[in-house]
Short mmCIF file of C-alpha atoms in Angstrom, two decimals:
data_model
loop_
_atom_site.label_atom_id
_atom_site.label_comp_id
_atom_site.label_asym_id
_atom_site.label_seq_id
_atom_site.Cartn_x
_atom_site.Cartn_y
_atom_site.Cartn_z
CA UNK A 1 56.97 -136.82 133.56
CA UNK A 2 57.66 -137.63 130.19
CA UNK A 3 55.85 -141.68 131.10
CA UNK A 4 53.03 -139.16 133.04
CA UNK A 5 51.96 -136.95 129.89
CA UNK A 6 52.23 -140.92 127.74
CA UNK A 7 49.56 -142.58 129.68
CA UNK A 8 48.38 -139.03 130.78
CA UNK A 9 47.20 -138.95 127.15
CA UNK A 10 46.48 -142.73 126.33
CA UNK A 11 44.05 -142.34 129.22
CA UNK A 12 41.81 -139.49 127.61
CA UNK A 13 41.99 -141.14 124.24
CA UNK A 14 40.88 -144.31 125.83
CA UNK A 15 38.23 -142.35 127.50
CA UNK A 16 37.09 -140.39 124.54
CA UNK A 17 36.50 -144.11 122.49
CA UNK A 18 35.09 -146.12 125.31
CA UNK A 19 32.26 -143.44 126.77
CA UNK A 20 28.63 -144.20 126.58
CA UNK A 21 26.60 -142.35 123.49
CA UNK A 22 25.07 -140.16 126.16
CA UNK A 23 27.92 -138.39 127.15
CA UNK A 24 29.92 -135.82 125.27
CA UNK A 25 34.04 -135.72 124.66
CA UNK A 26 35.81 -132.87 123.40
CA UNK A 27 39.99 -133.03 123.08
CA UNK A 28 41.94 -130.09 122.04
CA UNK A 29 45.02 -128.84 122.16
CA UNK A 30 47.49 -125.72 121.49
CA UNK A 31 51.20 -125.03 120.05
CA UNK A 32 53.37 -122.29 120.82
CA UNK A 33 56.52 -121.56 119.84
CA UNK A 34 58.72 -118.51 120.51
CA UNK A 35 60.75 -117.27 118.43
CA UNK A 36 63.12 -113.90 120.52
CA UNK A 37 65.87 -111.95 120.69
CA UNK A 38 66.62 -111.20 124.09
CA UNK A 39 68.93 -108.28 125.90
CA UNK A 40 70.59 -108.12 129.47
CA UNK A 41 72.46 -105.86 130.48
CA UNK A 42 75.85 -106.38 132.51
CA UNK A 43 73.95 -105.26 135.76
CA UNK A 44 71.46 -108.40 135.25
CA UNK A 45 73.88 -110.76 133.81
CA UNK A 46 75.89 -109.87 137.11
CA UNK A 47 73.22 -110.65 139.72
CA UNK A 48 72.57 -106.86 140.94
CA UNK A 49 76.25 -104.60 141.63
CA UNK A 50 75.54 -101.93 144.52
CA UNK A 51 75.27 -98.48 143.54
CA UNK A 52 78.48 -96.73 142.94
CA UNK A 53 80.27 -100.86 142.00
CA UNK A 54 81.29 -101.92 138.34
CA UNK A 55 81.03 -105.29 137.61
CA UNK A 56 83.01 -107.30 134.61
CA UNK A 57 80.67 -108.58 133.29
CA UNK A 58 79.08 -107.27 129.76
CA UNK A 59 75.77 -106.38 127.97
CA UNK A 60 74.54 -110.13 127.20
CA UNK A 61 71.79 -110.48 123.49
CA UNK A 62 71.19 -113.77 121.91
CA UNK A 63 68.52 -115.73 119.80
CA UNK A 64 66.02 -118.43 121.64
CA UNK A 65 63.34 -120.07 119.99
CA UNK A 66 61.40 -122.61 121.82
CA UNK A 67 58.62 -124.30 122.61
CA UNK A 68 56.62 -123.66 125.99
CA UNK A 69 55.13 -125.44 128.87
CA UNK A 70 52.31 -123.50 128.17
CA UNK A 71 51.85 -125.40 125.71
CA UNK A 72 48.76 -128.55 125.97
CA UNK A 73 46.69 -131.23 125.49
CA UNK A 74 43.43 -131.43 127.36
CA UNK A 75 40.11 -133.06 127.33
CA UNK A 76 36.88 -132.23 128.53
CA UNK A 77 34.30 -135.24 129.36
CA UNK A 78 30.80 -134.38 130.90
CA UNK A 79 27.30 -136.78 131.43
CA UNK A 80 24.06 -137.06 131.68
CA UNK A 81 23.94 -136.79 135.64
CA UNK A 82 25.58 -133.17 135.52
CA UNK A 83 28.99 -134.89 135.57
CA UNK A 84 32.05 -133.16 133.92
CA UNK A 85 35.83 -133.77 133.81
CA UNK A 86 38.59 -131.68 132.55
CA UNK A 87 42.30 -132.65 132.40
CA UNK A 88 45.56 -130.98 130.71
CA UNK A 89 48.59 -131.93 130.30
CA UNK A 90 51.27 -128.78 129.43
CA UNK A 91 54.14 -130.25 127.40
CA UNK A 92 57.64 -128.23 126.44
CA UNK A 93 61.34 -127.30 126.53
CA UNK A 94 62.56 -127.90 130.29
CA UNK A 95 63.65 -124.49 131.94
CA UNK A 96 65.88 -123.08 129.88
CA UNK A 97 65.44 -125.46 126.41
CA UNK A 98 69.36 -126.10 126.95
CA UNK A 99 69.58 -130.00 126.75
CA UNK A 100 67.33 -130.48 124.30
CA UNK A 101 64.86 -132.16 126.29
CA UNK A 102 60.83 -131.43 126.98
CA UNK A 103 59.59 -131.95 130.29
CA UNK A 104 55.58 -133.21 131.03
CA UNK A 105 53.50 -131.23 133.85
CA UNK A 106 49.84 -132.09 134.89
CA UNK A 107 48.28 -128.32 134.33
CA UNK A 108 44.61 -129.11 135.45
CA UNK A 109 42.52 -132.53 136.82
CA UNK A 110 39.60 -131.68 138.06
CA UNK A 111 35.41 -133.00 137.98
CA UNK A 112 32.53 -131.24 139.39
CA UNK A 113 29.13 -131.94 139.90
CA UNK A 114 26.45 -129.14 139.54
CA UNK A 115 23.77 -130.20 141.96
CA UNK A 116 21.55 -127.65 140.53
CA UNK A 117 21.83 -124.84 137.97
CA UNK A 118 23.53 -122.48 140.70
CA UNK A 119 25.30 -124.43 142.48
CA UNK A 120 28.45 -126.85 141.58
CA UNK A 121 30.63 -128.57 143.43
CA UNK A 122 34.45 -128.74 142.17
CA UNK A 123 37.25 -131.12 143.61
CA UNK A 124 40.82 -131.87 141.93
CA UNK A 125 43.94 -129.34 140.44
CA UNK A 126 43.59 -125.63 139.24
CA UNK A 127 43.48 -122.55 139.16
CA UNK A 128 42.08 -120.72 142.41
CA UNK A 129 39.81 -117.87 142.44
CA UNK A 130 41.69 -115.04 143.41
CA UNK A 131 43.57 -112.69 141.18
CA UNK A 132 41.63 -114.41 138.02
CA UNK A 133 42.71 -111.88 135.07
CA UNK A 134 45.97 -112.12 133.29
CA UNK A 135 47.51 -109.31 131.06
CA UNK A 136 47.71 -110.29 127.29
CA UNK A 137 52.41 -111.00 127.59
CA UNK A 138 53.31 -113.82 126.13
CA UNK A 139 57.04 -114.29 124.61
CA UNK A 140 59.64 -115.95 126.63
CA UNK A 141 57.89 -118.20 129.06
CA UNK A 142 61.30 -119.74 130.41
CA UNK A 143 64.29 -117.49 129.12
CA UNK A 144 67.54 -117.26 130.21
CA UNK A 145 66.59 -114.15 132.38
CA UNK A 146 64.15 -115.66 134.74
CA UNK A 147 60.10 -116.26 133.82
CA UNK A 148 58.39 -113.95 131.57
CA UNK A 149 54.73 -115.33 130.86
CA UNK A 150 51.11 -113.11 131.56
CA UNK A 151 53.60 -110.58 133.38
CA UNK A 152 53.42 -112.94 136.69
CA UNK A 153 55.84 -110.99 139.17
CA UNK A 154 56.30 -107.93 137.38
CA UNK A 155 52.74 -106.44 138.33
CA UNK A 156 50.13 -110.02 138.14
CA UNK A 157 49.96 -112.19 141.20
CA UNK A 158 48.95 -115.20 139.50
CA UNK A 159 47.35 -117.82 142.06
CA UNK A 160 48.99 -120.86 140.39
CA UNK A 161 46.95 -124.23 140.36
CA UNK A 162 46.36 -126.44 143.68
CA UNK A 163 44.23 -129.29 144.54
CA UNK A 164 41.53 -128.07 146.24
CA UNK A 165 37.61 -128.63 147.16
CA UNK A 166 36.09 -124.83 145.37
CA UNK A 167 32.08 -124.54 145.51
CA UNK A 168 30.82 -122.25 143.13
CA UNK A 169 27.76 -120.72 143.25
CA UNK A 170 26.15 -118.87 140.34
CA UNK A 171 23.53 -115.43 140.05
CA UNK A 172 22.14 -115.69 136.20
CA UNK A 173 23.37 -113.12 134.37
CA UNK A 174 25.32 -111.28 136.74
CA UNK A 175 28.18 -113.70 137.98
CA UNK A 176 28.95 -115.89 139.97
CA UNK A 177 30.86 -116.86 143.70
CA UNK A 178 33.26 -118.66 144.34
CA UNK A 179 35.29 -120.26 147.46
CA UNK A 180 37.77 -122.72 147.42
CA UNK A 181 39.97 -123.84 150.20
CA UNK A 182 43.29 -124.77 148.72
CA UNK A 183 46.37 -126.83 150.20
CA UNK A 184 47.71 -125.11 153.54
CA UNK A 185 51.16 -126.77 152.93
CA UNK A 186 52.52 -124.67 149.78
CA UNK A 187 54.99 -121.48 149.97
CA UNK A 188 57.92 -120.89 151.77
CA UNK A 189 58.21 -121.24 155.33
CA UNK A 190 59.42 -118.98 157.96
CA UNK A 191 60.37 -121.44 160.91
CA UNK A 192 60.93 -120.27 164.02
CA UNK A 193 64.16 -121.21 166.10
CA UNK A 194 63.65 -125.06 167.49
CA UNK A 195 63.28 -126.65 170.65
CA UNK A 196 67.02 -128.22 171.67
CA UNK A 197 66.53 -131.97 169.51
CA UNK A 198 63.66 -131.18 167.70
CA UNK A 199 62.77 -129.03 164.27
CA UNK A 200 60.43 -126.62 163.75
CA UNK A 201 57.54 -128.63 161.13
CA UNK A 202 54.76 -126.63 159.23
CA UNK A 203 51.56 -128.04 161.70
CA UNK A 204 49.05 -125.68 159.24
CA UNK A 205 45.76 -127.05 159.53
CA UNK A 206 43.48 -124.34 157.91
CA UNK A 207 43.06 -124.19 154.66
CA UNK A 208 44.08 -121.64 152.92
CA UNK A 209 40.58 -120.02 151.69
CA UNK A 210 40.16 -118.43 148.70
CA UNK A 211 36.99 -116.60 147.52
CA UNK A 212 36.18 -114.88 144.50
CA UNK A 213 33.47 -112.67 142.65
CA UNK A 214 32.37 -112.10 139.27
CA UNK A 215 30.14 -109.42 138.57
CA UNK A 216 28.73 -108.66 135.31
CA UNK A 217 27.25 -105.11 134.82
CA UNK A 218 26.66 -104.90 131.36
CA UNK A 219 29.64 -103.40 129.58
CA UNK A 220 31.70 -104.15 132.73
CA UNK A 221 32.71 -106.92 134.66
CA UNK A 222 33.96 -106.47 137.50
CA UNK A 223 36.35 -109.16 139.70
CA UNK A 224 37.05 -108.55 143.09
CA UNK A 225 38.78 -111.56 144.91
CA UNK A 226 40.71 -112.55 147.93
CA UNK A 227 42.55 -115.14 149.97
CA UNK A 228 43.74 -115.86 153.64
CA UNK A 229 46.54 -118.00 154.51
CA UNK A 230 47.80 -119.16 158.23
CA UNK A 231 50.29 -121.26 158.91
CA UNK A 232 51.66 -122.70 162.30
CA UNK A 233 54.81 -124.32 163.51
CA UNK A 234 55.19 -127.08 166.19
CA UNK A 235 58.42 -127.88 168.29
CA UNK A 236 58.94 -123.37 168.64
CA UNK A 237 61.28 -122.72 171.16
CA UNK A 238 60.31 -120.47 174.24
CA UNK A 239 60.02 -116.80 172.84
CA UNK A 240 59.63 -117.90 169.42
CA UNK A 241 56.51 -116.60 167.26
CA UNK A 242 55.66 -119.38 165.78
CA UNK A 243 52.91 -118.73 162.89
CA UNK A 244 52.37 -116.07 160.27
CA UNK A 245 49.80 -115.10 157.94
CA UNK A 246 49.57 -114.44 153.82
CA UNK A 247 46.70 -112.40 152.63
CA UNK A 248 45.45 -110.41 149.68
CA UNK A 249 43.44 -108.00 148.24
CA UNK A 250 42.71 -108.01 144.51
CA UNK A 251 40.27 -106.36 141.94
CA UNK A 252 40.37 -106.83 138.20
CA UNK A 253 38.59 -104.90 135.38
CA UNK A 254 37.19 -105.67 132.28
CA UNK A 255 35.24 -103.14 130.10
CA UNK A 256 35.30 -102.07 126.14
CA UNK A 257 33.95 -99.90 123.78
CA UNK A 258 33.61 -99.71 120.15
CA UNK A 259 37.90 -100.79 119.18
CA UNK A 260 39.22 -100.70 122.66
CA UNK A 261 39.41 -102.79 125.27
CA UNK A 262 40.28 -102.14 128.58
CA UNK A 263 41.73 -104.60 131.81
CA UNK A 264 43.85 -103.91 134.67
CA UNK A 265 43.90 -105.55 138.37
CA UNK A 266 45.45 -104.68 141.13
CA UNK A 267 45.82 -106.50 144.34
CA UNK A 268 47.72 -106.12 147.64
CA UNK A 269 48.73 -107.99 150.48
CA UNK A 270 51.22 -109.15 152.97
CA UNK A 271 53.44 -112.40 152.87
CA UNK A 272 53.23 -113.65 149.16
CA UNK A 273 56.37 -115.14 149.18
CA UNK A 274 55.01 -117.14 151.80
CA UNK A 275 51.93 -118.51 149.95
CA UNK A 276 51.34 -120.71 147.11
CA UNK A 277 51.23 -119.04 143.54
CA UNK A 278 53.48 -116.53 141.37
CA UNK A 279 53.50 -113.38 142.34
CA UNK A 280 57.08 -111.99 142.56
CA UNK A 281 59.62 -113.83 140.17
CA UNK A 282 62.61 -110.94 140.06
CA UNK A 283 65.51 -111.79 142.89
CA UNK A 284 65.43 -108.68 145.42
CA UNK A 285 61.22 -108.99 145.09
CA UNK A 286 61.56 -112.41 145.93
CA UNK A 287 63.55 -111.93 149.19
CA UNK A 288 61.31 -108.30 150.44
CA UNK A 289 58.07 -110.38 149.68
CA UNK A 290 59.21 -112.95 151.96
CA UNK A 291 58.04 -113.43 156.21
CA UNK A 292 61.39 -113.11 158.00
CA UNK A 293 61.64 -114.88 160.43
CA UNK A 294 64.09 -113.63 163.71
CA UNK A 295 64.99 -116.00 165.34
CA UNK A 296 67.48 -113.58 167.56
CA UNK A 297 65.17 -112.52 169.41
CA UNK A 298 62.21 -114.46 168.34
CA UNK A 299 60.09 -111.95 165.94
CA UNK A 300 58.65 -112.25 162.66
CA UNK A 301 58.49 -109.57 160.62
CA UNK A 302 56.08 -108.78 157.61
CA UNK A 303 56.29 -108.33 154.51
CA UNK A 304 54.50 -105.71 152.70
CA UNK A 305 53.26 -106.17 149.09
CA UNK A 306 51.60 -104.71 145.86
CA UNK A 307 50.83 -105.22 142.31
CA UNK A 308 49.16 -104.10 139.52
CA UNK A 309 48.99 -104.20 135.75
CA UNK A 310 47.38 -102.63 132.89
CA UNK A 311 46.36 -104.45 129.60
CA UNK A 312 44.87 -101.58 126.58
CA UNK A 313 44.03 -103.60 123.43
CA UNK A 314 42.91 -101.85 120.48
CA UNK A 315 41.13 -103.87 117.42
CA UNK A 316 42.02 -103.20 114.07
CA UNK A 317 40.90 -105.96 111.36
CA UNK A 318 40.89 -108.42 112.54
CA UNK A 319 44.69 -107.31 114.47
CA UNK A 320 44.33 -106.58 118.16
CA UNK A 321 47.16 -104.45 119.25
CA UNK A 322 48.00 -104.10 123.13
CA UNK A 323 49.58 -101.47 125.41
CA UNK A 324 51.16 -102.98 129.17
CA UNK A 325 52.74 -101.77 131.61
CA UNK A 326 52.72 -104.05 135.34
CA UNK A 327 54.73 -103.63 138.85
CA UNK A 328 55.51 -105.02 141.61
CA UNK A 329 56.62 -104.21 144.47
CA UNK A 330 57.58 -105.89 148.32
CA UNK A 331 58.76 -104.44 151.06
CA UNK A 332 60.54 -106.29 154.64
CA UNK A 333 62.03 -103.64 157.22
CA UNK A 334 63.01 -106.83 159.48
CA UNK A 335 64.80 -104.98 162.43
CA UNK A 336 63.35 -100.79 162.28
CA UNK A 337 65.54 -98.76 162.58
CA UNK A 338 68.66 -101.38 161.97
CA UNK A 339 68.87 -100.23 158.47
CA UNK A 340 68.68 -104.45 157.51
CA UNK A 341 65.83 -103.56 155.07
CA UNK A 342 64.66 -105.28 151.85
CA UNK A 343 62.89 -103.54 148.89
CA UNK A 344 62.58 -103.46 145.13
CA UNK A 345 59.63 -103.05 142.31
CA UNK A 346 59.73 -104.86 139.08
CA UNK A 347 58.93 -102.94 136.36
CA UNK A 348 57.34 -104.08 132.48
CA UNK A 349 56.33 -102.62 129.98
CA UNK A 350 55.41 -102.82 126.28
CA UNK A 351 53.56 -103.60 123.21
CA UNK A 352 51.76 -106.64 122.17
CA UNK A 353 49.81 -107.81 119.43
CA UNK A 354 47.30 -111.11 117.95
CA UNK A 355 47.14 -111.39 114.76
CA UNK A 356 45.16 -114.76 113.31
CA UNK A 357 46.50 -115.77 109.92
CA UNK A 358 43.80 -118.81 109.94
CA UNK A 359 40.60 -119.53 111.82
CA UNK A 360 43.98 -121.63 114.12
CA UNK A 361 46.72 -120.48 113.48
CA UNK A 362 47.83 -116.82 114.76
CA UNK A 363 51.15 -115.45 115.09
CA UNK A 364 51.36 -112.98 118.68
CA UNK A 365 54.35 -110.76 117.94
CA UNK A 366 55.55 -109.07 121.16
CA UNK A 367 58.44 -106.41 122.12
CA UNK A 368 58.50 -106.00 125.97
CA UNK A 369 60.79 -104.61 128.46
CA UNK A 370 61.63 -105.43 132.30
CA UNK A 371 63.14 -103.38 134.78
CA UNK A 372 64.55 -104.93 138.15
CA UNK A 373 65.24 -101.97 140.01
CA UNK A 374 68.48 -100.30 140.19
CA UNK A 375 67.86 -99.07 143.37
CA UNK A 376 66.88 -102.09 145.24
CA UNK A 377 67.63 -102.56 148.75
CA UNK A 378 69.01 -105.58 149.74
CA UNK A 379 69.92 -106.10 153.97
CA UNK A 380 69.64 -102.22 153.74
CA UNK A 381 72.70 -102.19 150.40
CA UNK A 382 71.10 -100.70 147.54
CA UNK A 383 71.83 -102.76 144.18
CA UNK A 384 71.25 -101.93 140.92
CA UNK A 385 69.76 -104.99 139.05
CA UNK A 386 69.34 -104.45 135.53
CA UNK A 387 67.57 -104.43 132.98
CA UNK A 388 66.11 -106.73 130.22
CA UNK A 389 64.34 -106.36 126.87
CA UNK A 390 62.71 -109.15 124.89
CA UNK A 391 62.01 -108.95 121.21
CA UNK A 392 59.96 -111.65 119.62
CA UNK A 393 56.49 -113.66 118.43
CA UNK A 394 54.94 -116.51 119.30
CA UNK A 395 53.28 -118.71 116.36
CA UNK A 396 50.39 -120.30 118.76
CA UNK A 397 48.60 -123.02 116.51
CA UNK A 398 44.66 -124.54 118.19
CA UNK A 399 42.73 -127.89 117.47
#
């Protein structure tokens, strides 16, 4: 990945200095540095403890300093033929920063053609139109306790960045409609039992479909969206269900009056653990969000999922304080009546601030609490997965 990053940056610089004068190139980048103190209780350190049981684990706390992978280098190129291209590389610490090494990753690589002022064709690797808003939570992306970024898994369904073909219809100042066709092979499978001597392989042929509508109604902006993803398998044994459907509906809103800003988003759907994106990152919620194929009787049990978050901002001079709350929930009853159901709710709450020290140097102090659910159900057994807290600040430098 390091070689990929170096080659990518070199290619961007070559483009920047060799394109014809009529083309436009804009280079940029952002460096994030997280400095934080994190705590985890003994139940969380143990990976969950059955209700009424004890653990020999101790509570844990430590200081961490990281350059998270949201650090990035980007370039945008356009020409006089209404064609454009955008490339963005991420660079940051490895998963937990233990080795002292850094990883490079591709965040965006797509191009577009504006066929008319109201119609665009886009192709490449990027986010999808589903669930486009994110809360301002930022500190601790790859901490010892898992992923903590934009509330993903704690109220936010982040659609992720994936190869796609997208069509965008613009409605002047009223908004736009995006329709994306996404690689259907993404996401965890729930394969059926296969015929003797064969393997049940994912042979999905219909792309995942993501549709998002941006509506600008004066001071209120609405973001309704949905996705549909059908997965199928070949070589299924007789009597086995060989397909499942994941879907989601989302509604986001942004508005403001005076010094107050309000952003919120809610999502509901099914089988999120079997599709692309980051909807649940907490262990019990991940398990509960996946469809379960009971190969013994050939029945597929779907998981019901929902999530929401609220972000209220208060501007005071150049700084803005944000109060955050979010929850994600998933439930899979599996074989109904047998007591082997899975259900969990992850919760986040806290405060985050944005303080500009100069035009391109910002401080992002943050205090966040994460509850992994003290009454999650795993195969019908109640588990206390404990709590976490992060007290930190992100130093953000942009150019």
